């Protein structure tokens, strides 16, 4: 028994080191004033540096805004498309269902660089390159497979059993959707929203290429800092990036687990 | 009177329902009895407006389409809502006044005996309680037509009898028309005195329980109702030949199977239709008034329900038919 516990502890420890060490380094980088080779710890730590930087740097603020703006837009567009698609796949049998099932995953199967250069070409043709809708729709393309899959897996649990009951009791299609479908499949929606938000936040190439430089998001700005060795700046962006990802995730999780009853 | 007018349902290449014609009296309980896969639930879904038939119509007395409120086999109480929210769901979506909703919920929960449960969630209820909530959720809407899909199949024996009586009481109280489907014939017989037999998507017979048992219209009905001996033999005109019985019969269809239900057909008292001589090989207790006896005739064994203590084991008796037997 004891040895089993010990092995478990070791596994957790290795896992924690693998995940937490890089995080710790990023965190230390963001708050250290001087940290140069060969010293193991930073010589001078300034706890306020990060926040001063966050509140004074126009660049990081505008990046933050761009990232959030695109992520929210992507979440809305993705859910609007993914929800009906997942419902159709989960509830109905129709001709071409198998084909649609494969099509859904196509954005993940095709190499993204090939997809993006062609998308860029089309966006330019329709004058959408550099626009909000243009960038959001490309982000959406990469988010849809995850969102549809997560919603589908949740919807398939009950299929349309409860919707049928709701409509029989006199509820309209819309009432049924908001009073039965959404509350019953909250965890699927949570997964889809979280995943979409993260995937949109981390898009680098798509934002750069389709955005024509109009959208300098956190990931777009972070990349050159890392490649040119400005680790401290990169770390500040990294921390911000993590905060704006984790805080909404936490809030959504609170909403799902505490508001009403968790059922699946 | 509700009219089911030539209702058909086809899914893909499968004909699920085939020209269903029924007339159902208002303010009564009507049972649709059939084996699983016979199309019972499909028919009920059409009456509930959940599915649209590929052919035919379901109309009420005034020739209007009317939607029945359904109580599902698995109840389908919304798991994320309390009992109160479940019951008032139908009123809420109709934007009924709040004070009205409260009053009606109070009335119906009292009738159903579930007043104490209103703040619970469905998974905190027993099967019987869930069924009462499902009934309350439907009845709060004051429906004229209530549909029930296998309503008692998931309840245990004692509770089943209790709920059967309760549903009868509700029917009288609310002057409802209840159409329910089941594959248990006792359930159908106990609840309704008019039963339709649905087999392979077709209505085979509509009759009172007693008539169904004594005069099934064809072999598939007789076979589904069970509780009968089917004796293989050959037919020449109206004469049947088999190791057990040979003689005059009433030919319904020409499959050559003599239909001898366990009860009602065979007796010891003399009639104009002598059946056979047979030896009693076994007796089984079937409740205080009757026993099921195994009769051996020429090495063949058939079964028959007789009054208790009317025969002794290992003795031979002469049996008679109460009426001319039927051959399918």
Coordinates of C-alpha atoms in Angstrom, one line a residue:
Chain A
X1 CA 0.0 0.0 0.0
X2 CA 2.7 2.4 1.1
X3 CA 4.8 1.7 -2.0
X4 CA 1.8 2.4 -4.2
X5 CA 1.2 5.7 -2.5
X6 CA 4.9 6.5 -2.9
X7 CA 4.8 5.8 -6.7
X8 CA 1.8 7.9 -7.0
X9 CA 3.6 10.8 -5.2
X10 CA 6.6 10.5 -7.5
X11 CA 4.4 10.6 -10.6
X12 CA 2.6 13.7 -9.3
X13 CA 5.9 15.3 -8.5
X14 CA 7.4 14.7 -11.9
X15 CA 4.2 16.0 -13.5
X16 CA 4.2 19.1 -11.3
X17 CA 7.9 19.8 -12.1
X18 CA 7.3 19.4 -15.8
X19 CA 4.3 21.8 -15.8
X20 CA 5.1 24.1 -13.0
X21 CA 8.9 24.7 -13.6
X22 CA 8.4 26.6 -16.9
X23 CA 5.6 28.6 -15.3
X24 CA 7.8 29.4 -12.3
X25 CA 10.6 30.5 -14.6
X26 CA 8.2 32.8 -16.6
X27 CA 6.9 34.2 -13.3
X28 CA 10.4 34.9 -12.0
X29 CA 11.4 36.5 -15.3
X30 CA 8.4 38.8 -15.1
X31 CA 9.3 40.1 -11.7
X32 CA 13.1 40.1 -11.7
X33 CA 15.1 43.2 -12.5
X34 CA 18.4 41.5 -13.0
X35 CA 18.8 37.8 -13.6
X36 CA 21.9 36.9 -15.5
X37 CA 24.1 33.9 -15.9
X38 CA 25.5 32.1 -13.8
X39 CA 23.4 33.1 -10.8
X40 CA 20.7 30.6 -9.9
X41 CA 18.2 33.2 -8.6
X42 CA 17.5 36.8 -9.7
X43 CA 19.6 39.3 -7.8
X44 CA 16.9 41.8 -7.5
X45 CA 13.2 41.1 -7.5
X46 CA 10.6 43.8 -8.1
X47 CA 7.1 42.7 -7.3
X48 CA 5.5 45.8 -8.7
X49 CA 7.3 45.7 -12.1
X50 CA 4.8 43.5 -13.7
X51 CA 1.8 45.6 -12.8
X52 CA 3.5 48.9 -13.5
X53 CA 4.3 47.6 -16.9
X54 CA 0.8 46.3 -17.5
X55 CA -0.8 49.6 -16.6
X56 CA 1.6 51.9 -18.4
X57 CA 2.5 50.1 -21.6
X58 CA 0.1 51.2 -24.3
X59 CA 1.3 48.3 -26.4
X60 CA 0.4 45.5 -24.0
X61 CA -3.0 47.1 -23.4
X62 CA -3.8 47.3 -27.1
X63 CA -2.6 43.7 -27.6
X64 CA -4.8 42.6 -24.7
X65 CA -7.7 44.4 -26.2
X66 CA -7.1 42.9 -29.7
X67 CA -6.8 39.4 -28.2
X68 CA -10.0 39.7 -26.2
X69 CA -11.9 41.3 -29.0
X70 CA -11.0 38.5 -31.4
X71 CA -11.5 35.8 -28.9
X72 CA -15.0 37.0 -27.9
X73 CA -16.0 37.5 -31.6
X74 CA -14.7 34.0 -32.4
X75 CA -16.6 32.4 -29.4
X76 CA -19.8 34.0 -30.6
X77 CA -19.4 33.0 -34.3
X78 CA -18.2 29.5 -33.4
X79 CA -21.1 28.7 -31.0
X80 CA -23.6 30.1 -33.5
X81 CA -22.4 27.8 -36.2
X82 CA -21.3 24.8 -34.0
X83 CA -24.5 24.4 -31.9
X84 CA -27.0 23.8 -34.7
X85 CA -24.4 21.6 -36.4
X86 CA -23.8 19.5 -33.3
X87 CA -27.6 19.2 -32.7
X88 CA -28.2 18.1 -36.3
X89 CA -25.4 15.5 -36.0
X90 CA -26.6 14.2 -32.6
X91 CA -30.4 14.2 -33.2
X92 CA -31.1 13.5 -36.8
X93 CA -30.3 10.9 -39.4
X94 CA -29.9 12.4 -42.8
X95 CA -28.3 11.8 -46.1
X96 CA -24.7 12.9 -46.1
X97 CA -24.3 12.8 -42.3
X98 CA -21.1 10.7 -42.5
X99 CA -19.6 13.2 -45.0
X100 CA -20.5 16.1 -42.7
X101 CA -18.9 14.3 -39.8
X102 CA -15.6 14.1 -41.8
X103 CA -15.9 17.7 -43.1
X104 CA -16.1 19.0 -39.5
X105 CA -12.6 17.8 -38.9
X106 CA -11.1 19.0 -42.2
X107 CA -9.6 22.2 -40.7
X108 CA -7.5 20.0 -38.4
X109 CA -6.5 17.5 -41.0
X110 CA -5.3 19.9 -43.7
X111 CA -1.9 21.5 -42.8
X112 CA -2.8 25.0 -41.5
X113 CA -0.2 26.8 -43.6
X114 CA -1.8 25.5 -46.8
X115 CA -5.2 26.4 -45.5
X116 CA -4.1 29.8 -44.4
X117 CA -2.4 30.9 -47.6
X118 CA -5.5 29.9 -49.6
X119 CA -7.8 31.6 -47.1
X120 CA -5.7 34.7 -47.3
X121 CA -6.1 34.7 -51.1
X122 CA -9.9 34.4 -50.8
X123 CA -10.0 37.1 -48.1
X124 CA -8.1 39.5 -50.3
X125 CA -10.4 38.6 -53.2
X126 CA -13.5 39.6 -51.1
X127 CA -11.8 42.5 -49.4
X128 CA -12.0 40.9 -46.0
X129 CA -8.3 40.8 -45.2
X130 CA -7.4 43.0 -42.3
X131 CA -11.0 43.2 -41.1
X132 CA -12.4 42.0 -37.8
X133 CA -14.8 39.6 -39.5
X134 CA -12.1 38.2 -41.7
X135 CA -9.8 37.4 -38.8
X136 CA -12.7 36.1 -36.6
X137 CA -13.9 33.8 -39.4
X138 CA -10.5 32.3 -39.9
X139 CA -10.1 31.7 -36.1
X140 CA -13.6 30.2 -36.2
X141 CA -12.5 27.8 -38.8
X142 CA -9.9 26.3 -36.5
X143 CA -12.2 26.3 -33.5
X144 CA -15.2 24.6 -35.1
X145 CA -13.9 21.0 -35.0
X146 CA -13.3 21.2 -31.2
X147 CA -16.5 23.1 -30.5
X148 CA -18.7 20.8 -32.5
X149 CA -17.1 17.6 -31.1
X150 CA -17.5 18.8 -27.5
X151 CA -21.1 19.9 -28.0
X152 CA -21.9 16.7 -29.9
X153 CA -20.5 14.4 -27.2
X154 CA -22.7 16.1 -24.6
X155 CA -25.9 16.3 -26.8
X156 CA -25.7 12.6 -27.8
X157 CA -26.1 11.6 -24.1
X158 CA -29.9 12.3 -24.2
X159 CA -30.4 12.9 -27.8
X160 CA -33.7 14.9 -28.2
X161 CA -35.6 13.0 -25.5
X162 CA -36.2 16.0 -23.3
X163 CA -36.7 18.5 -26.1
X164 CA -39.5 16.2 -27.4
X165 CA -41.1 16.3 -23.9
X166 CA -40.7 20.1 -23.7
X167 CA -42.4 20.7 -27.1
X168 CA -45.2 18.3 -26.2
X169 CA -45.8 20.4 -23.1
X170 CA -46.3 23.4 -25.4
X171 CA -42.9 25.1 -25.4
X172 CA -41.8 26.7 -28.7
X173 CA -38.6 25.7 -30.4
X174 CA -36.8 28.7 -29.0
X175 CA -38.1 28.2 -25.4
X176 CA -37.1 24.6 -25.6
X177 CA -33.6 25.5 -26.7
X178 CA -33.0 28.0 -23.9
X179 CA -34.9 26.3 -21.1
X180 CA -34.0 22.7 -21.9
X181 CA -31.2 22.1 -24.4
X182 CA -28.8 24.7 -23.1
X183 CA -29.2 24.1 -19.3
X184 CA -29.0 20.4 -19.8
X185 CA -25.9 20.5 -21.9
X186 CA -24.1 23.2 -20.0
X187 CA -20.9 21.3 -19.6
X188 CA -20.7 20.7 -23.3
X189 CA -21.2 24.4 -23.9
X190 CA -18.6 25.2 -21.3
X191 CA -16.0 23.0 -23.0
X192 CA -16.8 24.4 -26.4
X193 CA -16.5 28.0 -25.2
X194 CA -13.3 27.4 -23.2
X195 CA -11.7 25.6 -26.1
X196 CA -12.7 28.2 -28.6
X197 CA -11.4 31.0 -26.4
X198 CA -8.1 29.3 -26.0
X199 CA -7.6 28.3 -29.6
X200 CA -8.5 31.9 -30.7
X201 CA -6.1 33.4 -28.1
X202 CA -3.2 31.2 -29.3
X203 CA -3.6 31.8 -33.0
X204 CA -0.5 33.4 -34.3
X205 CA -0.1 32.7 -38.0
X206 CA -3.8 33.2 -38.8
X207 CA -3.9 36.5 -37.0
X208 CA -0.8 37.8 -38.6
X209 CA -1.6 36.7 -42.2
X210 CA -5.3 37.5 -42.4
X211 CA -5.1 40.4 -40.0
X212 CA -2.6 42.3 -42.2
X213 CA -0.9 43.6 -39.1
X214 CA -4.1 45.3 -37.9
X215 CA -4.5 42.9 -35.0
X216 CA -1.3 42.7 -32.9
X217 CA -2.6 40.3 -30.3
X218 CA -0.7 39.0 -27.3
X219 CA 0.6 36.0 -29.2
X220 CA 1.6 38.0 -32.2
X221 CA 3.6 40.5 -30.1
X222 CA 5.1 37.8 -27.9
X223 CA 6.7 35.8 -30.6
X224 CA 9.3 38.3 -31.8
X225 CA 10.3 39.0 -28.1
X226 CA 11.0 35.4 -27.5
X227 CA 13.0 34.9 -30.8
X228 CA 15.1 38.0 -30.2
X229 CA 16.0 37.1 -26.7
X230 CA 13.9 39.7 -24.8
X231 CA 12.8 37.1 -22.3
X232 CA 11.6 39.5 -19.7
X233 CA 9.2 41.2 -22.0
X234 CA 8.1 37.9 -23.3
X235 CA 7.5 36.8 -19.8
X236 CA 5.3 39.8 -19.0
X237 CA 3.2 39.0 -22.1
X238 CA 3.2 35.4 -21.1
X239 CA 1.8 36.1 -17.6
X240 CA -0.8 38.4 -19.0
X241 CA -1.7 35.8 -21.5
X242 CA -2.2 33.2 -18.9
X243 CA -4.3 35.5 -16.7
X244 CA -6.7 36.5 -19.4
X245 CA -7.1 32.8 -20.3
X246 CA -7.4 31.4 -16.9
X247 CA -9.7 34.0 -15.3
X248 CA -12.5 33.5 -17.9
X249 CA -12.1 29.8 -17.7
X250 CA -12.5 29.9 -13.9
X251 CA -15.6 32.2 -14.2
X252 CA -17.2 29.9 -16.7
X253 CA -16.5 26.9 -14.5
X254 CA -18.0 28.7 -11.5
X255 CA -21.1 29.4 -13.6
X256 CA -21.5 25.9 -14.7
X257 CA -20.9 24.2 -11.4
X258 CA -22.7 26.5 -9.1
X259 CA -25.6 27.9 -11.0
X260 CA -28.3 25.3 -10.8
X261 CA -27.6 21.6 -10.9
X262 CA -24.7 19.9 -12.6
X263 CA -26.0 17.0 -14.5
X264 CA -23.4 15.8 -16.9
Chain B
X1 CA -65.1 10.7 -30.2
X2 CA -61.5 10.7 -31.5
X3 CA -60.9 9.5 -35.0
X4 CA -57.8 7.8 -36.2
X5 CA -58.3 8.0 -39.9
X6 CA -56.1 5.6 -42.0
X7 CA -52.9 6.6 -40.2
X8 CA -49.7 5.2 -41.8
X9 CA -46.1 5.8 -40.9
X10 CA -43.1 4.9 -43.0
X11 CA -39.5 5.3 -42.0
X12 CA -37.0 4.6 -44.8
X13 CA -38.3 1.5 -46.4
X14 CA -39.9 0.2 -43.3
X15 CA -43.7 0.4 -42.9
X16 CA -44.2 0.9 -39.2
X17 CA -47.9 1.6 -39.2
X18 CA -50.3 0.5 -41.8
X19 CA -53.6 2.2 -42.2
X20 CA -54.7 2.5 -38.6
X21 CA -58.4 3.2 -38.2
X22 CA -59.8 3.6 -34.7
X23 CA -62.7 5.4 -33.0
X24 CA -62.0 6.2 -29.4
X25 CA -64.7 7.4 -27.0
X26 CA -64.2 10.6 -25.0
X27 CA -64.0 10.4 -21.2
X28 CA -62.8 6.8 -21.2
X29 CA -59.6 4.8 -21.0
X30 CA -58.5 3.1 -24.2
X31 CA -55.7 0.5 -24.3
X32 CA -53.5 -0.3 -27.3
X33 CA -51.9 -3.7 -26.6
X34 CA -49.1 -5.2 -28.7
X35 CA -45.8 -6.9 -28.6
X36 CA -42.6 -4.8 -28.7
X37 CA -41.8 -3.5 -32.1
X38 CA -45.4 -3.5 -33.2
X39 CA -45.5 0.3 -33.6
X40 CA -47.2 1.3 -30.4
X41 CA -44.9 4.1 -29.5
X42 CA -44.9 5.4 -33.0
X43 CA -48.6 5.6 -33.0
X44 CA -48.7 7.4 -29.6
X45 CA -46.1 9.9 -30.9
X46 CA -48.4 10.7 -33.8
X47 CA -51.3 11.3 -31.4
X48 CA -49.0 13.5 -29.3
X49 CA -48.0 15.6 -32.4
X50 CA -44.4 14.6 -31.9
X51 CA -44.2 12.8 -35.2
X52 CA -46.2 13.5 -38.3
X53 CA -47.7 10.5 -40.1
X54 CA -46.8 9.8 -43.7
X55 CA -50.5 9.2 -44.3
X56 CA -53.8 9.7 -42.6
X57 CA -55.2 12.0 -39.9
X58 CA -56.0 12.1 -36.2
X59 CA -59.0 14.3 -35.5
X60 CA -61.2 15.1 -32.5
X61 CA -65.0 15.3 -32.5
X62 CA -65.0 18.7 -34.2
X63 CA -62.8 17.5 -37.0
X64 CA -59.9 19.5 -35.5
X65 CA -56.3 18.2 -35.0
X66 CA -55.8 17.9 -31.3
X67 CA -52.5 17.2 -29.5
X68 CA -52.5 14.8 -26.6
X69 CA -50.2 15.4 -23.6
X70 CA -47.8 12.6 -23.2
X71 CA -46.5 10.8 -20.1
X72 CA -43.4 9.0 -21.3
X73 CA -42.3 5.5 -20.3
X74 CA -39.1 6.9 -18.8
X75 CA -41.0 10.0 -17.5
X76 CA -38.5 12.4 -18.9
X77 CA -38.6 14.8 -16.0
X78 CA -36.2 17.6 -16.6
X79 CA -33.2 16.7 -14.5
X80 CA -32.0 20.3 -14.0
X81 CA -35.3 21.4 -12.6
X82 CA -37.0 20.9 -9.3
X83 CA -40.3 19.1 -9.1
X84 CA -42.1 22.4 -8.8
X85 CA -40.3 23.7 -11.9
X86 CA -41.0 20.5 -13.8
X87 CA -44.7 20.6 -13.0
X88 CA -45.1 24.3 -13.9
X89 CA -43.1 24.1 -17.0
X90 CA -46.1 23.9 -19.4
X91 CA -47.8 26.9 -17.7
X92 CA -44.6 29.0 -17.7
X93 CA -43.9 28.6 -21.4
X94 CA -47.5 29.7 -22.0
X95 CA -46.8 32.9 -19.9
X96 CA -49.5 32.1 -17.4
X97 CA -49.8 34.6 -14.5
X98 CA -47.5 33.8 -11.5
X99 CA -50.3 33.7 -8.9
X100 CA -52.3 31.4 -11.2
X101 CA -49.3 29.0 -11.6
X102 CA -48.8 28.8 -7.8
X103 CA -52.5 28.0 -7.2
X104 CA -52.7 25.4 -9.9
X105 CA -49.4 23.8 -8.8
X106 CA -50.7 23.7 -5.2
X107 CA -54.0 22.0 -6.4
X108 CA -52.3 19.4 -8.6
X109 CA -49.6 18.5 -6.1
X110 CA -52.3 17.9 -3.5
X111 CA -54.3 15.7 -5.8
X112 CA -51.2 13.7 -6.7
X113 CA -50.0 13.5 -3.1
X114 CA -46.6 15.0 -3.9
X115 CA -46.8 18.4 -2.0
X116 CA -43.8 17.5 0.1
X117 CA -41.6 16.8 -2.9
X118 CA -41.8 20.1 -4.7
X119 CA -38.3 21.3 -3.9
X120 CA -36.6 18.0 -4.7
X121 CA -34.9 17.1 -8.0
X122 CA -36.0 14.1 -10.1
X123 CA -33.0 12.0 -9.2
X124 CA -34.1 12.2 -5.6
X125 CA -37.4 10.6 -6.2
X126 CA -38.5 7.0 -6.3
X127 CA -40.0 5.5 -9.5
X128 CA -43.5 5.9 -8.2
X129 CA -42.9 9.5 -7.2
X130 CA -41.4 10.3 -10.6
X131 CA -44.5 8.9 -12.2
X132 CA -46.8 11.0 -10.1
X133 CA -44.7 14.1 -11.0
X134 CA -44.9 13.2 -14.6
X135 CA -48.7 12.9 -14.4
X136 CA -48.9 16.2 -12.5
X137 CA -46.8 17.9 -15.1
X138 CA -49.3 16.8 -17.8
X139 CA -52.5 17.2 -15.9
X140 CA -51.8 20.8 -14.7
X141 CA -52.4 21.8 -18.3
X142 CA -56.0 20.5 -18.1
X143 CA -55.6 18.3 -21.2
X144 CA -58.6 16.6 -22.7
X145 CA -56.5 13.8 -24.1
X146 CA -53.7 12.1 -22.0
X147 CA -51.3 9.7 -23.6
X148 CA -49.4 7.2 -21.7
X149 CA -46.5 5.1 -23.0
X150 CA -46.0 1.8 -21.1
X151 CA -47.0 3.7 -17.9
X152 CA -46.5 1.0 -15.4
X153 CA -43.8 -1.2 -16.9
X154 CA -41.0 0.1 -14.6
X155 CA -43.0 -0.1 -11.4
X156 CA -42.9 -3.1 -9.1
X157 CA -46.0 -5.3 -8.7
X158 CA -47.6 -3.7 -5.7
X159 CA -47.1 -0.2 -6.8
X160 CA -48.3 -1.1 -10.3
X161 CA -51.8 -2.1 -8.9
X162 CA -51.9 1.0 -6.8
X163 CA -51.0 3.3 -9.8
X164 CA -53.5 1.5 -12.0
X165 CA -56.3 2.4 -9.6
X166 CA -55.0 5.9 -9.1
X167 CA -55.0 6.5 -12.9
X168 CA -58.6 5.2 -13.1
X169 CA -59.5 7.6 -10.3
X170 CA -57.8 10.5 -12.1
X171 CA -59.6 9.7 -15.3
X172 CA -63.0 10.0 -13.5
X173 CA -62.0 13.2 -11.6
X174 CA -60.7 15.1 -14.7
X175 CA -63.1 13.4 -17.2
X176 CA -60.0 12.6 -19.3
X177 CA -59.7 10.6 -22.4
X178 CA -56.7 8.4 -21.8
X179 CA -55.0 6.4 -24.5
X180 CA -52.3 4.2 -23.3
X181 CA -50.1 1.5 -24.9
X182 CA -48.6 -1.5 -23.2
X183 CA -47.4 -5.0 -23.9
X184 CA -48.8 -6.4 -20.7
X185 CA -52.3 -7.7 -21.3
X186 CA -53.2 -7.8 -17.6
X187 CA -52.4 -4.1 -17.4
X188 CA -54.6 -3.4 -20.4
X189 CA -57.4 -5.5 -19.1
X190 CA -57.3 -4.0 -15.6
X191 CA -57.4 -0.4 -16.9
X192 CA -59.7 -0.5 -19.9
X193 CA -62.7 -2.4 -21.1
X194 CA -61.8 -1.6 -24.7
X195 CA -58.6 -2.9 -26.0
X196 CA -57.1 -2.7 -29.5
X197 CA -54.5 -5.3 -30.5
X198 CA -51.7 -3.8 -32.6
X199 CA -49.4 -6.3 -34.3
X200 CA -46.9 -5.5 -37.1
X201 CA -48.3 -2.0 -37.5
X202 CA -51.9 -3.1 -38.0
X203 CA -54.9 -3.1 -35.7
X204 CA -55.9 -6.7 -35.6
X205 CA -58.9 -6.5 -33.2
X206 CA -60.7 -4.1 -31.0
X207 CA -62.8 -5.7 -28.3
X208 CA -63.5 -6.1 -24.6
X209 CA -60.9 -8.2 -22.7
X210 CA -63.2 -11.1 -22.3
X211 CA -64.1 -11.3 -26.0
X212 CA -60.4 -11.0 -27.0
X213 CA -59.6 -14.0 -24.9
X214 CA -62.5 -16.1 -26.0
X215 CA -62.7 -15.1 -29.7
X216 CA -59.3 -13.9 -31.0
X217 CA -59.8 -13.0 -34.6
X218 CA -56.8 -14.6 -36.1
X219 CA -53.7 -16.7 -35.3
X220 CA -51.4 -13.8 -34.5
X221 CA -53.8 -12.3 -32.0
X222 CA -54.3 -15.7 -30.4
X223 CA -50.6 -16.3 -30.3
X224 CA -49.8 -12.9 -28.9
X225 CA -52.4 -13.3 -26.1
X226 CA -50.8 -16.6 -25.3
X227 CA -52.2 -18.9 -22.5
X228 CA -53.4 -21.4 -25.1
X229 CA -52.5 -24.7 -26.6
X230 CA -52.0 -24.7 -30.4
X231 CA -52.4 -28.2 -31.8
X232 CA -51.1 -29.0 -35.2
X233 CA -53.2 -31.1 -37.5
X234 CA -54.7 -31.3 -40.9
X235 CA -58.0 -30.0 -42.3
X236 CA -60.4 -31.6 -44.8
X237 CA -63.4 -29.4 -45.2
X238 CA -64.6 -28.7 -41.6
X239 CA -63.0 -31.8 -40.2
X240 CA -59.8 -31.5 -38.3
X241 CA -57.5 -34.5 -37.8
X242 CA -54.8 -34.6 -35.0
X243 CA -53.6 -37.0 -32.4
X244 CA -55.4 -35.1 -29.7
X245 CA -58.7 -34.3 -31.3
X246 CA -60.3 -35.2 -34.6
X247 CA -63.7 -34.0 -35.6
X248 CA -65.8 -30.9 -36.4
X249 CA -64.2 -27.5 -36.0
X250 CA -64.9 -23.9 -36.8
X251 CA -62.3 -22.9 -39.5
X252 CA -61.2 -19.3 -39.3
X253 CA -58.0 -19.4 -41.3
X254 CA -56.5 -22.5 -42.9
X255 CA -53.2 -22.7 -41.2
X256 CA -54.3 -26.0 -39.5
X257 CA -53.8 -25.1 -35.9
X258 CA -56.4 -26.0 -33.3
X259 CA -56.8 -23.2 -30.7
X260 CA -57.5 -24.4 -27.2
X261 CA -57.1 -21.5 -24.7
X262 CA -56.2 -22.6 -21.2
X263 CA -59.4 -21.3 -19.7
X264 CA -63.0 -21.3 -21.0
X265 CA -62.7 -23.8 -23.7
X266 CA -62.3 -27.2 -22.0
X267 CA -64.6 -28.5 -19.3
X268 CA -65.7 -31.7 -17.5
X269 CA -69.4 -31.1 -17.7
X270 CA -71.0 -32.7 -20.7
X271 CA -71.8 -30.6 -23.8
X272 CA -72.6 -31.5 -27.4
X273 CA -69.0 -31.3 -28.3
X274 CA -67.0 -34.2 -26.8
X275 CA -63.2 -33.5 -26.9
X276 CA -61.0 -36.3 -25.8
X277 CA -60.2 -38.6 -22.9
X278 CA -57.0 -37.7 -21.0
X279 CA -55.0 -38.5 -18.0
X280 CA -54.2 -35.8 -15.4
X281 CA -50.4 -35.9 -14.9
X282 CA -49.8 -32.7 -13.0
X283 CA -51.6 -29.9 -11.1
X284 CA -50.3 -26.4 -10.4
X285 CA -51.8 -24.0 -8.0
X286 CA -53.1 -20.8 -9.8
X287 CA -54.7 -18.9 -6.9
X288 CA -57.4 -20.0 -4.5
X289 CA -60.0 -20.9 -7.1
X290 CA -58.2 -22.6 -9.9
X291 CA -55.4 -24.9 -10.9
X292 CA -53.6 -25.5 -14.1
X293 CA -53.7 -29.2 -15.0
X294 CA -51.5 -31.0 -17.5
X295 CA -53.5 -33.6 -19.4
X296 CA -51.9 -36.4 -21.3
X297 CA -53.6 -37.7 -24.4
X298 CA -51.9 -40.3 -26.4
X299 CA -48.4 -39.2 -25.1
X300 CA -49.2 -35.5 -26.0
X301 CA -49.6 -33.1 -23.1
X302 CA -51.8 -30.0 -23.1
X303 CA -52.7 -27.5 -20.4
X304 CA -56.0 -26.4 -19.0
X305 CA -57.2 -24.3 -16.1
X306 CA -59.9 -26.0 -14.0
X307 CA -61.7 -25.3 -10.8
X308 CA -59.6 -26.3 -7.7
X309 CA -59.9 -29.9 -6.7
X310 CA -62.2 -30.9 -9.6
X311 CA -59.8 -33.6 -10.8
X312 CA -57.3 -36.0 -9.2
X313 CA -53.8 -36.7 -10.5
X314 CA -53.2 -40.0 -12.4
X315 CA -56.9 -40.5 -13.2
X316 CA -58.5 -40.4 -16.6
X317 CA -61.4 -38.0 -17.5
X318 CA -63.6 -37.3 -20.5
X319 CA -63.3 -33.6 -21.5
X320 CA -65.8 -31.5 -23.5
X321 CA -65.5 -28.3 -25.5
X322 CA -67.8 -25.5 -24.2
X323 CA -68.3 -24.5 -27.9
X324 CA -67.1 -25.7 -31.2
X325 CA -63.3 -25.2 -31.2
X326 CA -61.6 -22.8 -33.6
X327 CA -58.9 -23.7 -36.1
X328 CA -56.6 -21.0 -37.4

